PDB file of C-alpha atoms in Angstrom:
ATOM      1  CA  UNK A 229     -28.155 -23.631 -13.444  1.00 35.00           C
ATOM      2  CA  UNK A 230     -29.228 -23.344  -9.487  1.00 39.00           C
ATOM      3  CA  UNK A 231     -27.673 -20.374  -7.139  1.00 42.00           C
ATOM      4  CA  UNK A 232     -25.724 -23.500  -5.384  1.00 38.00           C
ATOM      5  CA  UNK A 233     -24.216 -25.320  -8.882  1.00 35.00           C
ATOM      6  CA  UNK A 234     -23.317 -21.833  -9.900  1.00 38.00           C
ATOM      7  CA  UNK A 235     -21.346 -21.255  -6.824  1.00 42.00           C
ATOM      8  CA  UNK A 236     -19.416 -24.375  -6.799  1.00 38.00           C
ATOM      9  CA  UNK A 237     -18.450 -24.042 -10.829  1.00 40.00           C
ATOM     10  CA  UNK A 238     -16.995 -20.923  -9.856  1.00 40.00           C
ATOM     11  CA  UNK A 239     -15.500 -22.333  -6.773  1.00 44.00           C
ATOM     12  CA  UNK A 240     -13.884 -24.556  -9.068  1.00 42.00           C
ATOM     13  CA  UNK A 241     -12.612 -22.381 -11.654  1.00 40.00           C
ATOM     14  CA  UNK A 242     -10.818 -20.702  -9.342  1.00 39.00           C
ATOM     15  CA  UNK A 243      -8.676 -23.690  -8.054  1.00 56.00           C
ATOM     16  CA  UNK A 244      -8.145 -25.411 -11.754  1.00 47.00           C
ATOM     17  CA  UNK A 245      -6.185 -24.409 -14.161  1.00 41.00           C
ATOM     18  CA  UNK A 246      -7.607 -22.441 -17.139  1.00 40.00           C
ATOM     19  CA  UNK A 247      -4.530 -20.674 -18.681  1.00 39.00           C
ATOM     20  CA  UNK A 248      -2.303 -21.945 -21.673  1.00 37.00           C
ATOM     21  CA  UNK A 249       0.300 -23.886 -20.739  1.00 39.00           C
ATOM     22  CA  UNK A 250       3.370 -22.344 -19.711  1.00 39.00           C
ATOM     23  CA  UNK A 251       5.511 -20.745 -22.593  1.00 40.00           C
ATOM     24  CA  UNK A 252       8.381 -22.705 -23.824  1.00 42.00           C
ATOM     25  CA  UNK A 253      11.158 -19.704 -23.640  1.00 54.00           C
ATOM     26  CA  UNK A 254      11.401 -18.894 -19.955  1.00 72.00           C
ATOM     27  CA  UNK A 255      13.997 -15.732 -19.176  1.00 82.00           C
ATOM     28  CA  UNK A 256      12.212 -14.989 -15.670  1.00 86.00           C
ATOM     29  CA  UNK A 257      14.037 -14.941 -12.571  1.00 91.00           C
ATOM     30  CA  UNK A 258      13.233 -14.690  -9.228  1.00 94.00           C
ATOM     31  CA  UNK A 259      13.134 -11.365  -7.368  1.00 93.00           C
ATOM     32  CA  UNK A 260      14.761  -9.742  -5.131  1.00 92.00           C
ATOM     33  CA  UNK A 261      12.949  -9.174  -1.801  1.00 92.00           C
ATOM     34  CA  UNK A 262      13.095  -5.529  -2.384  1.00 93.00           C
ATOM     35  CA  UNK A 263      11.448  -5.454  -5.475  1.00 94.00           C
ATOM     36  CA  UNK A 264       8.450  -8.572  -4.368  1.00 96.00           C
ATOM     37  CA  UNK A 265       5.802  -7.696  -6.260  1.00 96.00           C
ATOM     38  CA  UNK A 266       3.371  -9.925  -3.465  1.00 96.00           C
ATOM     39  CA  UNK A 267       2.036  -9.371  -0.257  1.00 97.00           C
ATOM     40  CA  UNK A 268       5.199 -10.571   2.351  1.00 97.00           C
ATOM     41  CA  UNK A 269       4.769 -11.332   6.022  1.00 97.00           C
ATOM     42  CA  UNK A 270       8.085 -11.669   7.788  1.00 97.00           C
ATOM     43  CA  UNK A 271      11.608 -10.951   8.070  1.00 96.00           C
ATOM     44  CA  UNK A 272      13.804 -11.052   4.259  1.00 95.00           C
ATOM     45  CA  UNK A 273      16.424 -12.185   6.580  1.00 95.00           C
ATOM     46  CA  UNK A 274      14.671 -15.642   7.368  1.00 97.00           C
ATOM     47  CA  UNK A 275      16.297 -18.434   6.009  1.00 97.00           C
ATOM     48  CA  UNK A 276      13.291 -19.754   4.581  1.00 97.00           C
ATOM     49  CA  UNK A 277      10.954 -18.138   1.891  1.00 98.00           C
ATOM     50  CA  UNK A 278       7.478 -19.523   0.789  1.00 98.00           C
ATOM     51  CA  UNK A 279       5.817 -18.296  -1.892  1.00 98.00           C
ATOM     52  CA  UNK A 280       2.039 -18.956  -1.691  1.00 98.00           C
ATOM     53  CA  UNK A 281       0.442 -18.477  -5.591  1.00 98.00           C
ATOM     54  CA  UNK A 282      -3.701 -18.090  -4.607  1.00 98.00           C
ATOM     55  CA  UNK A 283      -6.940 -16.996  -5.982  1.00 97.00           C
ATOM     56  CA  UNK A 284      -9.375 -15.250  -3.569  1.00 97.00           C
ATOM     57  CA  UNK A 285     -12.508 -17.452  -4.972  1.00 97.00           C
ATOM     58  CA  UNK A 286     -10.662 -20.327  -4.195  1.00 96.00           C
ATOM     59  CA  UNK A 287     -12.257 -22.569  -1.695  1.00 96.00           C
ATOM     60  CA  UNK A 288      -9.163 -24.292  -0.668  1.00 96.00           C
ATOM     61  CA  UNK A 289      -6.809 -20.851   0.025  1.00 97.00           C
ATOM     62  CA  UNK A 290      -9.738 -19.390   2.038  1.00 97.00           C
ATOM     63  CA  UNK A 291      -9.179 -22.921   3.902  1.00 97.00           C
ATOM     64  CA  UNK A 292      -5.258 -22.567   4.250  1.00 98.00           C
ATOM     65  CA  UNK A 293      -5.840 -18.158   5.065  1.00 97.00           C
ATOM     66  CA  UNK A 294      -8.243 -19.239   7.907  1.00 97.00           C
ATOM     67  CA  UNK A 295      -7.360 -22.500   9.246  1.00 97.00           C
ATOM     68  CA  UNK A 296      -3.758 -22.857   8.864  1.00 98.00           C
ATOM     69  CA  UNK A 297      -1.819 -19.474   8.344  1.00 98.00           C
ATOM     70  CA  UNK A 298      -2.821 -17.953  11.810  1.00 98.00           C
ATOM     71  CA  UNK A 299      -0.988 -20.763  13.296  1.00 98.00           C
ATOM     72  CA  UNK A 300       2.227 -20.098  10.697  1.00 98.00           C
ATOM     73  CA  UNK A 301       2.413 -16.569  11.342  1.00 98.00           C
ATOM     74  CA  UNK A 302       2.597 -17.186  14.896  1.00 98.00           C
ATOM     75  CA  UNK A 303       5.362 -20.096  15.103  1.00 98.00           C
ATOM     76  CA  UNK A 304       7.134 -19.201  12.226  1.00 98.00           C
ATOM     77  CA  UNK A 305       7.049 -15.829  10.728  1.00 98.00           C
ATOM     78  CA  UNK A 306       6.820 -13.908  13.283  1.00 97.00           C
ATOM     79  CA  UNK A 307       9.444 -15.529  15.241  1.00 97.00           C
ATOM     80  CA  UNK A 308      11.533 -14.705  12.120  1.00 97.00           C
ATOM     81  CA  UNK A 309      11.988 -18.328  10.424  1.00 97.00           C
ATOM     82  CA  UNK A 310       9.675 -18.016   7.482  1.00 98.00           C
ATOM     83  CA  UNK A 311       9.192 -15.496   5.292  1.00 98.00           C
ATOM     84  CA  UNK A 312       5.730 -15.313   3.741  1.00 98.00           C
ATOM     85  CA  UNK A 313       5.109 -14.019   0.385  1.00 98.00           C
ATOM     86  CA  UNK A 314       1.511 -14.365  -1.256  1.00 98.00           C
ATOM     87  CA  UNK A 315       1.211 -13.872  -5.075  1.00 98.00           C
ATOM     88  CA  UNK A 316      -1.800 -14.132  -7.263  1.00 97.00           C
ATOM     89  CA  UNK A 317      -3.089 -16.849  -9.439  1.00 97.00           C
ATOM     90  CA  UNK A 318      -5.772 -14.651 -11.587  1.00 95.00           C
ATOM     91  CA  UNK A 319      -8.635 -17.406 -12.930  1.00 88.00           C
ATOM     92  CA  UNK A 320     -11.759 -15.462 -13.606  1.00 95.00           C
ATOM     93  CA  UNK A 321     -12.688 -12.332 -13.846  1.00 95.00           C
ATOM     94  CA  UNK A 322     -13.703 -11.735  -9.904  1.00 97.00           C
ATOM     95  CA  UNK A 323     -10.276 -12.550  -8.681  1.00 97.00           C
ATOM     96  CA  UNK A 324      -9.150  -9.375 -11.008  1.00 97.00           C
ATOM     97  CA  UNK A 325     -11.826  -7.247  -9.887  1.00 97.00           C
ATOM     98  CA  UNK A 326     -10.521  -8.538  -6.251  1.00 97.00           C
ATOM     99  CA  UNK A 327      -6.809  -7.400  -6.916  1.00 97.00           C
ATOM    100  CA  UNK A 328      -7.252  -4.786  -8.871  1.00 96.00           C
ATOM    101  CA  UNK A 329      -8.997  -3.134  -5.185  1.00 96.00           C
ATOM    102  CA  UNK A 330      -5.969  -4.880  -2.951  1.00 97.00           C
ATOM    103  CA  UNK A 331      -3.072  -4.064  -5.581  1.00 96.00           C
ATOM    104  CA  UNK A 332      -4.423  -0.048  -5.081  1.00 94.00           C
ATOM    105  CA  UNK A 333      -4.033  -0.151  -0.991  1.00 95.00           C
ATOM    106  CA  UNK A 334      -0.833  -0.355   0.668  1.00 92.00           C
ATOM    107  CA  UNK A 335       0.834  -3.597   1.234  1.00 90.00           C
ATOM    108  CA  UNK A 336      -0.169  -3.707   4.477  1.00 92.00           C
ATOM    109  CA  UNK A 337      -3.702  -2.979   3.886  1.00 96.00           C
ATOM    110  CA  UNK A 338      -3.524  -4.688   0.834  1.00 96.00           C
ATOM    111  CA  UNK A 339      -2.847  -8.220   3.050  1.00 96.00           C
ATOM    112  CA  UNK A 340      -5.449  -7.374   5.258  1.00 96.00           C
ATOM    113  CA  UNK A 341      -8.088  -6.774   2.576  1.00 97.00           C
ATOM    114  CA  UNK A 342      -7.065 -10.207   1.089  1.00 97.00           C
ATOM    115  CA  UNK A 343      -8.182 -11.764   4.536  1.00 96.00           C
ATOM    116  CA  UNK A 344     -11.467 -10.070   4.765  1.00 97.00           C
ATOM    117  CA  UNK A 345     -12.662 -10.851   1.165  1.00 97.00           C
ATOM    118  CA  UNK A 346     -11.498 -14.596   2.513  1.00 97.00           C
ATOM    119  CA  UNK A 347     -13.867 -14.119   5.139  1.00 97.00           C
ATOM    120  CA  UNK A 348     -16.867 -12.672   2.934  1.00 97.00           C
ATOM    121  CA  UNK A 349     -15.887 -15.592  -0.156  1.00 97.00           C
ATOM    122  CA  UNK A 350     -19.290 -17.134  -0.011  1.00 96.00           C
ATOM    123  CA  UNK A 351     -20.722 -13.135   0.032  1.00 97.00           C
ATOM    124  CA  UNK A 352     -18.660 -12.153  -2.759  1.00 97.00           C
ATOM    125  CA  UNK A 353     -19.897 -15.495  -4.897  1.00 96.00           C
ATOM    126  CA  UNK A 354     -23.793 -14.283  -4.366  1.00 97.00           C
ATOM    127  CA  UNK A 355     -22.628 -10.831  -5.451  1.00 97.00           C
ATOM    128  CA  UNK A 356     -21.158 -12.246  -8.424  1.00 96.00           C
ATOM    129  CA  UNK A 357     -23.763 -14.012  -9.336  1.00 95.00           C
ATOM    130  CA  UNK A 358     -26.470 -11.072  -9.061  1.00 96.00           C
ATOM    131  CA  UNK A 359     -24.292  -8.523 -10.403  1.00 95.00           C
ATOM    132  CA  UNK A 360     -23.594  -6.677  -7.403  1.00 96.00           C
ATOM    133  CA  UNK A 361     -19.883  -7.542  -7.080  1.00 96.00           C
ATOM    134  CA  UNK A 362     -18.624  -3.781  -7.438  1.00 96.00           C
ATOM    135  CA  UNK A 363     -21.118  -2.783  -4.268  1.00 96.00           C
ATOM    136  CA  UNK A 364     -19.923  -5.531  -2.244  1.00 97.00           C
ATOM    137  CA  UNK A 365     -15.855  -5.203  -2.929  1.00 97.00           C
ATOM    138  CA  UNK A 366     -16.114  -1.435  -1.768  1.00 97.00           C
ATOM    139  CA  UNK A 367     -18.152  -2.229   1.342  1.00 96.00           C
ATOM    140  CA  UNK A 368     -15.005  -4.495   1.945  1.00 96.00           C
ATOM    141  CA  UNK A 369     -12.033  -1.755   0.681  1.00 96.00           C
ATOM    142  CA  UNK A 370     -13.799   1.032   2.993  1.00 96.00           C
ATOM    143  CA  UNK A 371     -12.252   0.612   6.043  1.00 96.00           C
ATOM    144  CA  UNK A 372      -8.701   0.630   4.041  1.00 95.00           C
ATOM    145  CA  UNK A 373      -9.681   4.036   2.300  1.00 94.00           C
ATOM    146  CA  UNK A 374     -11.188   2.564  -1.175  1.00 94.00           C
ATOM    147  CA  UNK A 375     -14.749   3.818  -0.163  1.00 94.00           C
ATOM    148  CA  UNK A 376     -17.073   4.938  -3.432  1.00 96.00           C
ATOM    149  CA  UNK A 377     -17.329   3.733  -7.165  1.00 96.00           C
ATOM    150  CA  UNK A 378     -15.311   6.495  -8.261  1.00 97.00           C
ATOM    151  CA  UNK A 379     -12.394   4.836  -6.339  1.00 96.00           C
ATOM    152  CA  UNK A 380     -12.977   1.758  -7.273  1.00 96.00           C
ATOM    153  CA  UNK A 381     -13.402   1.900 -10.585  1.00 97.00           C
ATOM    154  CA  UNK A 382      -9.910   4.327 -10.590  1.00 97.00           C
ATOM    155  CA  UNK A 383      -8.116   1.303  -9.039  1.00 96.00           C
ATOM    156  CA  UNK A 384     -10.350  -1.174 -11.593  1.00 96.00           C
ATOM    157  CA  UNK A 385      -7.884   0.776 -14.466  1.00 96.00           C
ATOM    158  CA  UNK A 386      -4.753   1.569 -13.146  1.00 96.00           C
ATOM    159  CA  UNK A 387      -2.554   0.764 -15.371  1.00 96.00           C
ATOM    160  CA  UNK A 388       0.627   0.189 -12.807  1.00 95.00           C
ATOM    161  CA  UNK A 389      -1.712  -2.140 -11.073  1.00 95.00           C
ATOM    162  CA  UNK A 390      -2.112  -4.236 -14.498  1.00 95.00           C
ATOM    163  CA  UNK A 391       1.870  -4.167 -15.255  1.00 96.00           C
ATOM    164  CA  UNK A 392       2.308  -5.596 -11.897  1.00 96.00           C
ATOM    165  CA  UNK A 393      -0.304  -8.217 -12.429  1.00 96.00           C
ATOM    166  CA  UNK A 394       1.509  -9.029 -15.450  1.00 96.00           C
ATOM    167  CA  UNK A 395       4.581  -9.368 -14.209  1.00 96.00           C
ATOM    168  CA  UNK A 396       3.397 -11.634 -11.352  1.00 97.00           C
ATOM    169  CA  UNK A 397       1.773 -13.541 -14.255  1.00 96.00           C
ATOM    170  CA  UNK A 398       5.425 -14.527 -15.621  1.00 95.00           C
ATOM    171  CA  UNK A 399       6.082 -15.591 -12.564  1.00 97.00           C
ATOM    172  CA  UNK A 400       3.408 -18.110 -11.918  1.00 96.00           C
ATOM    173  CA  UNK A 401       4.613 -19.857 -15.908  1.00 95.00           C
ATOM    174  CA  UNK A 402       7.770 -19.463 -15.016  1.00 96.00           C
ATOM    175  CA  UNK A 403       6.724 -21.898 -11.983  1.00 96.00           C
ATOM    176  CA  UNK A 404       4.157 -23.632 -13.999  1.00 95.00           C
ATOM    177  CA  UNK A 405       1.648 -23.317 -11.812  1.00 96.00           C
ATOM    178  CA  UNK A 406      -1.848 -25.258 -12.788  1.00 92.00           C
ATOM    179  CA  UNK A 407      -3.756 -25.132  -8.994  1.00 94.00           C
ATOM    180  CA  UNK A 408      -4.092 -22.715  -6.096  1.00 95.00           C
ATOM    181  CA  UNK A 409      -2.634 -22.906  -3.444  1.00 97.00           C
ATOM    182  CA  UNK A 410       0.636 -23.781  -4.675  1.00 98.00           C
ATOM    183  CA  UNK A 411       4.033 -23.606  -2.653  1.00 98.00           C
ATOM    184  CA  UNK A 412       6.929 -22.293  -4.193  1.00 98.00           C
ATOM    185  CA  UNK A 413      10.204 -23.020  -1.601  1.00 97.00           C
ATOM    186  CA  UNK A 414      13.767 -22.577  -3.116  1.00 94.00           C
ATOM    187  CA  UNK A 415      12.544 -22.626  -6.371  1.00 94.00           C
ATOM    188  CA  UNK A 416      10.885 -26.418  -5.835  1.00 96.00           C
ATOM    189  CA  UNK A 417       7.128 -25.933  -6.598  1.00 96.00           C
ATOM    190  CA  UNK A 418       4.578 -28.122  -4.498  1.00 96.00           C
ATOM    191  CA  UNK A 419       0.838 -28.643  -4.895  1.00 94.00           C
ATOM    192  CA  UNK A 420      -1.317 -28.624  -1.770  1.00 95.00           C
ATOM    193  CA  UNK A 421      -1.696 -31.396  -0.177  1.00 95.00           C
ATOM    194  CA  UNK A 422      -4.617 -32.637   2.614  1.00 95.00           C
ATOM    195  CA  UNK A 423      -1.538 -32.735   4.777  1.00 95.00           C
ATOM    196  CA  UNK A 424      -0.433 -29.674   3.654  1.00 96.00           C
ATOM    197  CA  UNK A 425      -3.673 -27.894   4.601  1.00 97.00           C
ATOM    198  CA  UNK A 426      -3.391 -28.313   8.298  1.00 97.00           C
ATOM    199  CA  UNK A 427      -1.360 -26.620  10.742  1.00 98.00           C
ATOM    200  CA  UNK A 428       0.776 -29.755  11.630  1.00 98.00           C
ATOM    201  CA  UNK A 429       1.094 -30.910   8.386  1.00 98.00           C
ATOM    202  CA  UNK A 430       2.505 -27.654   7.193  1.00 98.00           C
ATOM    203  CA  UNK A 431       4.169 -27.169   9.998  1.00 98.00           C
ATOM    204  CA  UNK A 432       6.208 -30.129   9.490  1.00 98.00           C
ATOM    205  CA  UNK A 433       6.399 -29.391   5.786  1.00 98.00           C
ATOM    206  CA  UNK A 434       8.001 -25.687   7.206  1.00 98.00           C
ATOM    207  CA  UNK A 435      10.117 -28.047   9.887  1.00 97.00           C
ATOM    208  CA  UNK A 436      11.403 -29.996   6.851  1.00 96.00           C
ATOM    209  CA  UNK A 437      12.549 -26.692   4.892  1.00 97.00           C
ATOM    210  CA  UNK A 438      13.832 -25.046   7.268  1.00 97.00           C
ATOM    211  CA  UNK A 439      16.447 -28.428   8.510  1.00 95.00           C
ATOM    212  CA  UNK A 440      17.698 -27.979   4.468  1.00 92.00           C
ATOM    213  CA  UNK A 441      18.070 -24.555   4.825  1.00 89.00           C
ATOM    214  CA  UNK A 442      20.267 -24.501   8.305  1.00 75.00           C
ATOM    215  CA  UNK A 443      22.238 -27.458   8.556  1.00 67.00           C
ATOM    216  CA  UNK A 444      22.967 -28.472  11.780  1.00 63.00           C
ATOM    217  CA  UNK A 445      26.305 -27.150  13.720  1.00 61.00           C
ATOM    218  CA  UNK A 446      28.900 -29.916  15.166  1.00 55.00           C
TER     219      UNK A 446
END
């Protein structure tokens, strides 16, 4: 298999489901927003929550991180209308050697790591592919503190990290989720669409939400 088919299979394993199918018996309910268990941007007060589920080797979250959240977190979140939670969708073993390093930082951190291994994705698939992944994740956790193998591999097996990742887990069958990036609002799940994956078009999918969630005064 060529360096190039070898980084779109795993490009693609990353944004397709691979899992069983969600379990049958579903006792799961949502959090509360003290107890969020993923990486929030905003305000609990705002009367809108999304819930992103992504992988960081998918090619199409890297898309929405980059191209379309900026724009969100200015218009919306930060003017305290949205509140942003991001959750992962684990699909290969490089997205848990990726959250094993972001679930160790604080949450903070931990968001801003996720948007620098965004930015490095195509690095990160090269490193993967020549075995160099460890090497390359701790040049990325440095500036957040994670900065030799002897921290990394500490975070690799922390245990609280795993229970969390299983937890979040239950989560994504309790929403039956089967692609990244999925949208979870008010308990309604929706799959990206092209749309979706622009500013305006989620911007008018947020405009939508947010004319449910505050109806309008006489």
């Amino acid at each position: 298999m060529t360096g190039l088919i070898r980084r779109i299979a795993i490009a693609a394993l990353a944004c397709a489901a691979m899992s069983a199918p969600a379990i049958a018996e579903d006792n799961w309910s949502e959090w509360a927003p003290e107890n969020e268990l993923g990486w929030v941007e905003g305000s609990a007060d705002a009367p809108v929550t999304v819930i992103e589920y992504f992988s960081p080797t998918c090619s199409h979250c890297k898309e929405f991180a980059e191209e379309v959240l900026p724009v969100i977190e200015e218009a919306y979140i930060s003017t305290g209308k949205v509140r942003f939670v991001m959750r992962e969708w684990v699909r290969n073993s490089v997205d848990m050697t990726i959250l094993t390093q972001a679930r160790c930082l604080p949450d903070e951190d931990g968001l801003a790591y996720l948007k620098d291994i965004f930015a490095r994705q195509d690095e990160i698939f090269v490193a993967a592919q020549i075995g160099t992944l460890p090497g390359t994740l701790i040049s990325a956790s440095t500036p957040y503190g994670v900065a030799d193998r002897e921290a990394f591999d500490a975070c690799y097996k922390n245990m609280d990290t795993r229970f969390d990742m299983i937890e979040v887990e239950k989560s994504a069958e309790h929403y039956d989720i089967h692609a990244s990036p999925t949208f979870i609002v008010d308990g309604v799940s929706h799959a990206a669409t092209l749309t979706m994956m622009t500013p305006e078009g989620f911007s008018a999918f947020l405009d939508e939400e947010l004319a449910k969630a505050t109806p309008p005064t006489n």
